[in-house]
mmCIF file of N, CA and C in Angstrom:
data_model
loop_
_atom_site.group_PDB
_atom_site.id
_atom_site.type_symbol
_atom_site.label_atom_id
_atom_site.label_comp_id
_atom_site.label_asym_id
_atom_site.label_seq_id
_atom_site.Cartn_x
_atom_site.Cartn_y
_atom_site.Cartn_z
ATOM 1 N N LYS A 26 0.860 -1.184 0.000
ATOM 2 C CA LYS A 26 0.000 0.000 0.000
ATOM 3 C C LYS A 26 0.893 1.230 0.000
ATOM 4 N N GLY A 27 0.325 2.339 -0.336
ATOM 5 C CA GLY A 27 1.092 3.574 -0.358
ATOM 6 C C GLY A 27 0.452 4.554 -1.310
ATOM 7 N N ASP A 28 1.243 5.488 -1.775
ATOM 8 C CA ASP A 28 0.744 6.539 -2.651
ATOM 9 C C ASP A 28 1.132 6.282 -4.099
ATOM 10 N N GLU A 29 1.042 5.056 -4.537
ATOM 11 C CA GLU A 29 1.388 4.663 -5.894
ATOM 12 C C GLU A 29 0.216 4.908 -6.845
ATOM 13 N N ILE A 30 0.535 5.423 -8.025
ATOM 14 C CA ILE A 30 -0.436 5.554 -9.107
ATOM 15 C C ILE A 30 0.077 4.676 -10.237
ATOM 16 N N ASP A 31 -0.774 3.829 -10.784
ATOM 17 C CA ASP A 31 -0.325 2.867 -11.788
ATOM 18 C C ASP A 31 0.209 3.522 -13.054
ATOM 19 N N VAL A 32 -0.518 4.498 -13.596
ATOM 20 C CA VAL A 32 -0.090 5.185 -14.819
ATOM 21 C C VAL A 32 -0.412 6.664 -14.688
ATOM 22 N N VAL A 33 0.556 7.488 -15.076
ATOM 23 C CA VAL A 33 0.337 8.928 -15.179
ATOM 24 C C VAL A 33 0.836 9.348 -16.555
ATOM 25 N N ALA A 34 -0.017 10.003 -17.325
ATOM 26 C CA ALA A 34 0.362 10.504 -18.646
ATOM 27 C C ALA A 34 0.078 11.993 -18.695
ATOM 28 N N VAL A 35 0.976 12.745 -19.323
ATOM 29 C CA VAL A 35 0.805 14.194 -19.381
ATOM 30 C C VAL A 35 0.869 14.689 -20.817
ATOM 31 N N ASN A 36 0.177 15.774 -21.060
ATOM 32 C CA ASN A 36 0.261 16.509 -22.310
ATOM 33 C C ASN A 36 0.753 17.902 -21.940
ATOM 34 N N GLU A 37 2.028 18.135 -22.178
ATOM 35 C CA GLU A 37 2.646 19.405 -21.798
ATOM 36 C C GLU A 37 1.953 20.596 -22.457
ATOM 37 N N LYS A 38 1.572 20.425 -23.710
ATOM 38 C CA LYS A 38 0.996 21.531 -24.476
ATOM 39 C C LYS A 38 -0.338 21.990 -23.901
ATOM 40 N N SER A 39 -1.234 21.037 -23.639
ATOM 41 C CA SER A 39 -2.570 21.392 -23.153
ATOM 42 C C SER A 39 -2.674 21.379 -21.630
ATOM 43 N N LYS A 40 -1.607 20.984 -20.957
ATOM 44 C CA LYS A 40 -1.579 20.898 -19.486
ATOM 45 C C LYS A 40 -2.618 19.907 -18.962
ATOM 46 N N GLU A 41 -2.838 18.841 -19.730
ATOM 47 C CA GLU A 41 -3.735 17.765 -19.296
ATOM 48 C C GLU A 41 -2.916 16.655 -18.664
ATOM 49 N N ILE A 42 -3.504 16.027 -17.663
ATOM 50 C CA ILE A 42 -2.843 14.921 -16.985
ATOM 51 C C ILE A 42 -3.874 13.809 -16.750
ATOM 52 N N LEU A 43 -3.478 12.603 -17.070
ATOM 53 C CA LEU A 43 -4.336 11.436 -16.896
ATOM 54 C C LEU A 43 -3.767 10.570 -15.782
ATOM 55 N N PHE A 44 -4.608 10.240 -14.826
ATOM 56 C CA PHE A 44 -4.251 9.336 -13.746
ATOM 57 C C PHE A 44 -5.025 8.041 -13.955
ATOM 58 N N CYS A 45 -4.327 6.921 -13.919
ATOM 59 C CA CYS A 45 -4.970 5.631 -14.186
ATOM 60 C C CYS A 45 -4.675 4.640 -13.068
ATOM 61 N N GLU A 46 -5.711 3.961 -12.631
ATOM 62 C CA GLU A 46 -5.607 2.876 -11.646
ATOM 63 C C GLU A 46 -6.110 1.603 -12.303
ATOM 64 N N SER A 47 -5.342 0.531 -12.167
ATOM 65 C CA SER A 47 -5.715 -0.758 -12.738
ATOM 66 C C SER A 47 -5.920 -1.766 -11.612
ATOM 67 N N LYS A 48 -7.077 -2.420 -11.620
ATOM 68 C CA LYS A 48 -7.396 -3.440 -10.614
ATOM 69 C C LYS A 48 -7.637 -4.759 -11.334
ATOM 70 N N TRP A 49 -6.690 -5.662 -11.228
ATOM 71 C CA TRP A 49 -6.756 -6.961 -11.891
ATOM 72 C C TRP A 49 -7.053 -8.024 -10.839
ATOM 73 N N ARG A 50 -8.295 -8.011 -10.382
ATOM 74 C CA ARG A 50 -8.712 -8.930 -9.328
ATOM 75 C C ARG A 50 -10.099 -9.461 -9.654
ATOM 76 N N ASN A 51 -10.552 -10.425 -8.881
ATOM 77 C CA ASN A 51 -11.821 -11.105 -9.161
ATOM 78 C C ASN A 51 -12.997 -10.519 -8.399
ATOM 79 N N ARG A 52 -13.050 -9.206 -8.300
ATOM 80 C CA ARG A 52 -14.224 -8.545 -7.723
ATOM 81 C C ARG A 52 -14.388 -7.176 -8.369
ATOM 82 N N ASN A 53 -15.606 -6.725 -8.384
ATOM 83 C CA ASN A 53 -15.924 -5.450 -9.016
ATOM 84 C C ASN A 53 -15.292 -4.282 -8.264
ATOM 85 N N VAL A 54 -14.879 -3.302 -9.025
ATOM 86 C CA VAL A 54 -14.337 -2.078 -8.444
ATOM 87 C C VAL A 54 -15.496 -1.241 -7.907
ATOM 88 N N ASP A 55 -15.302 -0.677 -6.717
ATOM 89 C CA ASP A 55 -16.322 0.209 -6.156
ATOM 90 C C ASP A 55 -15.803 1.650 -6.148
ATOM 91 N N TRP A 56 -16.650 2.568 -5.746
ATOM 92 C CA TRP A 56 -16.324 3.988 -5.807
ATOM 93 C C TRP A 56 -15.110 4.356 -4.964
ATOM 94 N N GLY A 57 -14.835 3.617 -3.918
ATOM 95 C CA GLY A 57 -13.684 3.910 -3.067
ATOM 96 C C GLY A 57 -12.371 3.943 -3.837
ATOM 97 N N ILE A 58 -12.236 3.125 -4.861
ATOM 98 C CA ILE A 58 -11.018 3.104 -5.677
ATOM 99 C C ILE A 58 -10.856 4.437 -6.412
ATOM 100 N N VAL A 59 -11.948 4.976 -6.911
ATOM 101 C CA VAL A 59 -11.917 6.272 -7.593
ATOM 102 C C VAL A 59 -11.497 7.363 -6.607
ATOM 103 N N GLU A 60 -12.088 7.350 -5.436
ATOM 104 C CA GLU A 60 -11.744 8.355 -4.420
ATOM 105 C C GLU A 60 -10.270 8.281 -4.041
ATOM 106 N N GLU A 61 -9.747 7.080 -3.892
ATOM 107 C CA GLU A 61 -8.322 6.916 -3.560
ATOM 108 C C GLU A 61 -7.440 7.498 -4.656
ATOM 109 N N LEU A 62 -7.790 7.234 -5.916
ATOM 110 C CA LEU A 62 -6.992 7.764 -7.022
ATOM 111 C C LEU A 62 -7.054 9.294 -7.051
ATOM 112 N N GLU A 63 -8.211 9.857 -6.818
ATOM 113 C CA GLU A 63 -8.338 11.318 -6.796
ATOM 114 C C GLU A 63 -7.481 11.923 -5.677
ATOM 115 N N GLN A 64 -7.420 11.260 -4.534
ATOM 116 C CA GLN A 64 -6.592 11.748 -3.429
ATOM 117 C C GLN A 64 -5.104 11.660 -3.776
ATOM 118 N N LYS A 65 -4.699 10.551 -4.372
ATOM 119 C CA LYS A 65 -3.295 10.390 -4.773
ATOM 120 C C LYS A 65 -2.903 11.420 -5.817
ATOM 121 N N ALA A 66 -3.823 11.756 -6.704
ATOM 122 C CA ALA A 66 -3.537 12.732 -7.758
ATOM 123 C C ALA A 66 -3.145 14.086 -7.162
ATOM 124 N N GLN A 67 -3.699 14.422 -6.019
ATOM 125 C CA GLN A 67 -3.392 15.708 -5.386
ATOM 126 C C GLN A 67 -1.940 15.786 -4.922
ATOM 127 N N LEU A 68 -1.275 14.639 -4.804
ATOM 128 C CA LEU A 68 0.126 14.606 -4.382
ATOM 129 C C LEU A 68 1.097 14.872 -5.534
ATOM 130 N N VAL A 69 0.591 14.853 -6.758
ATOM 131 C CA VAL A 69 1.435 15.058 -7.938
ATOM 132 C C VAL A 69 1.572 16.558 -8.186
ATOM 133 N N ASP A 70 2.805 17.034 -8.114
ATOM 134 C CA ASP A 70 3.111 18.452 -8.274
ATOM 135 C C ASP A 70 3.464 18.727 -9.737
ATOM 136 N N TRP A 71 2.455 19.077 -10.504
ATOM 137 C CA TRP A 71 2.633 19.374 -11.932
ATOM 138 C C TRP A 71 1.526 20.318 -12.365
ATOM 139 N N TYR A 72 1.853 21.569 -12.609
ATOM 140 C CA TYR A 72 0.893 22.588 -13.043
ATOM 141 C C TYR A 72 -0.404 22.550 -12.218
ATOM 142 N N ASN A 73 -0.262 22.461 -10.938
ATOM 143 C CA ASN A 73 -1.414 22.259 -10.048
ATOM 144 C C ASN A 73 -2.544 23.263 -10.240
ATOM 145 N N GLU A 74 -2.224 24.500 -10.500
ATOM 146 C CA GLU A 74 -3.257 25.535 -10.573
ATOM 147 C C GLU A 74 -3.989 25.563 -11.912
ATOM 148 N N VAL A 75 -3.388 25.002 -12.957
ATOM 149 C CA VAL A 75 -3.981 25.146 -14.290
ATOM 150 C C VAL A 75 -4.251 23.825 -15.003
ATOM 151 N N ARG A 76 -3.807 22.731 -14.469
ATOM 152 C CA ARG A 76 -3.941 21.461 -15.190
ATOM 153 C C ARG A 76 -5.387 20.988 -15.277
ATOM 154 N N LYS A 77 -5.649 20.246 -16.336
ATOM 155 C CA LYS A 77 -6.952 19.596 -16.525
ATOM 156 C C LYS A 77 -6.750 18.122 -16.192
ATOM 157 N N GLU A 78 -7.387 17.657 -15.138
ATOM 158 C CA GLU A 78 -7.224 16.276 -14.692
ATOM 159 C C GLU A 78 -8.262 15.366 -15.330
ATOM 160 N N ARG A 79 -7.802 14.184 -15.697
ATOM 161 C CA ARG A 79 -8.669 13.129 -16.190
ATOM 162 C C ARG A 79 -8.312 11.857 -15.421
ATOM 163 N N PHE A 80 -9.299 10.987 -15.284
ATOM 164 C CA PHE A 80 -9.092 9.755 -14.535
ATOM 165 C C PHE A 80 -9.584 8.570 -15.354
ATOM 166 N N LEU A 81 -8.854 7.467 -15.253
ATOM 167 C CA LEU A 81 -9.212 6.222 -15.925
ATOM 168 C C LEU A 81 -9.062 5.089 -14.913
ATOM 169 N N ILE A 82 -10.103 4.269 -14.809
ATOM 170 C CA ILE A 82 -10.055 3.085 -13.964
ATOM 171 C C ILE A 82 -10.196 1.869 -14.877
ATOM 172 N N VAL A 83 -9.270 0.932 -14.745
ATOM 173 C CA VAL A 83 -9.294 -0.306 -15.523
ATOM 174 C C VAL A 83 -9.565 -1.448 -14.559
ATOM 175 N N SER A 84 -10.541 -2.308 -14.907
ATOM 176 C CA SER A 84 -10.924 -3.396 -14.016
ATOM 177 C C SER A 84 -11.090 -4.699 -14.781
ATOM 178 N N LYS A 85 -10.460 -5.732 -14.293
ATOM 179 C CA LYS A 85 -10.610 -7.072 -14.868
ATOM 180 C C LYS A 85 -12.044 -7.573 -14.719
ATOM 181 N N SER A 86 -12.656 -7.319 -13.594
ATOM 182 C CA SER A 86 -13.943 -7.930 -13.264
ATOM 183 C C SER A 86 -15.140 -6.990 -13.382
ATOM 184 N N GLY A 87 -14.914 -5.758 -13.771
ATOM 185 C CA GLY A 87 -16.018 -4.821 -13.902
ATOM 186 C C GLY A 87 -16.159 -3.908 -12.702
ATOM 187 N N PHE A 88 -17.347 -3.294 -12.607
ATOM 188 C CA PHE A 88 -17.585 -2.245 -11.635
ATOM 189 C C PHE A 88 -18.935 -2.448 -10.962
ATOM 190 N N THR A 89 -19.058 -1.969 -9.743
ATOM 191 C CA THR A 89 -20.367 -1.996 -9.099
ATOM 192 C C THR A 89 -21.285 -1.019 -9.840
ATOM 193 N N ARG A 90 -22.571 -1.221 -9.736
ATOM 194 C CA ARG A 90 -23.541 -0.337 -10.393
ATOM 195 C C ARG A 90 -23.382 1.102 -9.906
ATOM 196 N N HIS A 91 -23.255 1.267 -8.602
ATOM 197 C CA HIS A 91 -23.079 2.601 -8.023
ATOM 198 C C HIS A 91 -21.837 3.278 -8.602
ATOM 199 N N CYS A 92 -20.757 2.529 -8.694
ATOM 200 C CA CYS A 92 -19.513 3.078 -9.220
ATOM 201 C C CYS A 92 -19.695 3.504 -10.678
ATOM 202 N N LEU A 93 -20.311 2.657 -11.491
ATOM 203 C CA LEU A 93 -20.552 2.997 -12.899
ATOM 204 C C LEU A 93 -21.384 4.267 -13.028
ATOM 205 N N GLU A 94 -22.409 4.386 -12.217
ATOM 206 C CA GLU A 94 -23.263 5.572 -12.272
ATOM 207 C C GLU A 94 -22.489 6.833 -11.926
ATOM 208 N N ARG A 95 -21.698 6.768 -10.876
ATOM 209 C CA ARG A 95 -20.905 7.937 -10.456
ATOM 210 C C ARG A 95 -19.839 8.292 -11.487
ATOM 211 N N MET A 96 -19.175 7.263 -12.045
ATOM 212 C CA MET A 96 -18.152 7.532 -13.057
ATOM 213 C C MET A 96 -18.789 8.181 -14.285
ATOM 214 N N HIS A 97 -19.960 7.715 -14.662
ATOM 215 C CA HIS A 97 -20.669 8.321 -15.789
ATOM 216 C C HIS A 97 -21.001 9.789 -15.479
ATOM 217 N N ASP A 98 -21.552 10.045 -14.303
ATOM 218 C CA ASP A 98 -21.922 11.402 -13.909
ATOM 219 C C ASP A 98 -20.727 12.338 -13.857
ATOM 220 N N GLU A 99 -19.581 11.820 -13.412
ATOM 221 C CA GLU A 99 -18.394 12.656 -13.223
ATOM 222 C C GLU A 99 -17.414 12.563 -14.384
ATOM 223 N N LYS A 100 -17.832 11.885 -15.458
ATOM 224 C CA LYS A 100 -17.031 11.766 -16.685
ATOM 225 C C LYS A 100 -15.657 11.147 -16.432
ATOM 226 N N ILE A 101 -15.653 10.082 -15.640
ATOM 227 C CA ILE A 101 -14.435 9.334 -15.375
ATOM 228 C C ILE A 101 -14.402 8.153 -16.339
ATOM 229 N N LEU A 102 -13.303 8.037 -17.066
ATOM 230 C CA LEU A 102 -13.148 6.942 -18.012
ATOM 231 C C LEU A 102 -13.044 5.625 -17.268
ATOM 232 N N HIS A 103 -13.575 4.556 -17.869
ATOM 233 C CA HIS A 103 -13.480 3.241 -17.243
ATOM 234 C C HIS A 103 -13.469 2.164 -18.324
ATOM 235 N N TRP A 104 -12.585 1.208 -18.152
ATOM 236 C CA TRP A 104 -12.458 0.093 -19.081
ATOM 237 C C TRP A 104 -12.549 -1.213 -18.309
ATOM 238 N N ASP A 105 -13.253 -2.171 -18.898
ATOM 239 C CA ASP A 105 -13.235 -3.540 -18.375
ATOM 240 C C ASP A 105 -12.588 -4.428 -19.437
ATOM 241 N N VAL A 106 -12.594 -5.738 -19.224
ATOM 242 C CA VAL A 106 -11.917 -6.662 -20.132
ATOM 243 C C VAL A 106 -12.461 -6.563 -21.555
ATOM 244 N N MET A 107 -13.773 -6.443 -21.702
ATOM 245 C CA MET A 107 -14.364 -6.340 -23.037
ATOM 246 C C MET A 107 -13.925 -5.058 -23.743
ATOM 247 N N ASP A 108 -13.817 -3.970 -23.008
ATOM 248 C CA ASP A 108 -13.330 -2.723 -23.603
ATOM 249 C C ASP A 108 -11.902 -2.891 -24.113
ATOM 250 N N ILE A 109 -11.075 -3.541 -23.330
ATOM 251 C CA ILE A 109 -9.673 -3.755 -23.711
ATOM 252 C C ILE A 109 -9.607 -4.646 -24.951
ATOM 253 N N LYS A 110 -10.392 -5.708 -24.985
ATOM 254 C CA LYS A 110 -10.422 -6.586 -26.166
ATOM 255 C C LYS A 110 -10.817 -5.790 -27.408
ATOM 256 N N ASN A 111 -11.817 -4.920 -27.275
ATOM 257 C CA ASN A 111 -12.264 -4.118 -28.412
ATOM 258 C C ASN A 111 -11.210 -3.118 -28.856
ATOM 259 N N ILE A 112 -10.463 -2.577 -27.926
ATOM 260 C CA ILE A 112 -9.390 -1.637 -28.248
ATOM 261 C C ILE A 112 -8.283 -2.342 -29.030
ATOM 262 N N ILE A 113 -7.969 -3.561 -28.617
ATOM 263 C CA ILE A 113 -6.893 -4.323 -29.251
ATOM 264 C C ILE A 113 -7.260 -4.729 -30.675
ATOM 265 N N LYS A 114 -8.542 -5.023 -30.913
ATOM 266 C CA LYS A 114 -8.988 -5.446 -32.260
ATOM 267 C C LYS A 114 -8.787 -4.372 -33.236
#
């Protein structure tokens, strides 16, 4: 455990930053994982006052209904195994 973020990608030109958490386990991701990633993102010192933050959650087993609804409402990207298969094709 700790303040690890699985993937961080930046666009210097637009000052956008993507934070990604990947959960490769046999249970659905719940909203707590999103909250943890948002908290960890605050520790990253990069254009803090002007950056546009984006979040992506990747899950082997999917997401709880509540989590999916909140991610949709808050425009948080989310991929499950089927999404990854479709991306690869």
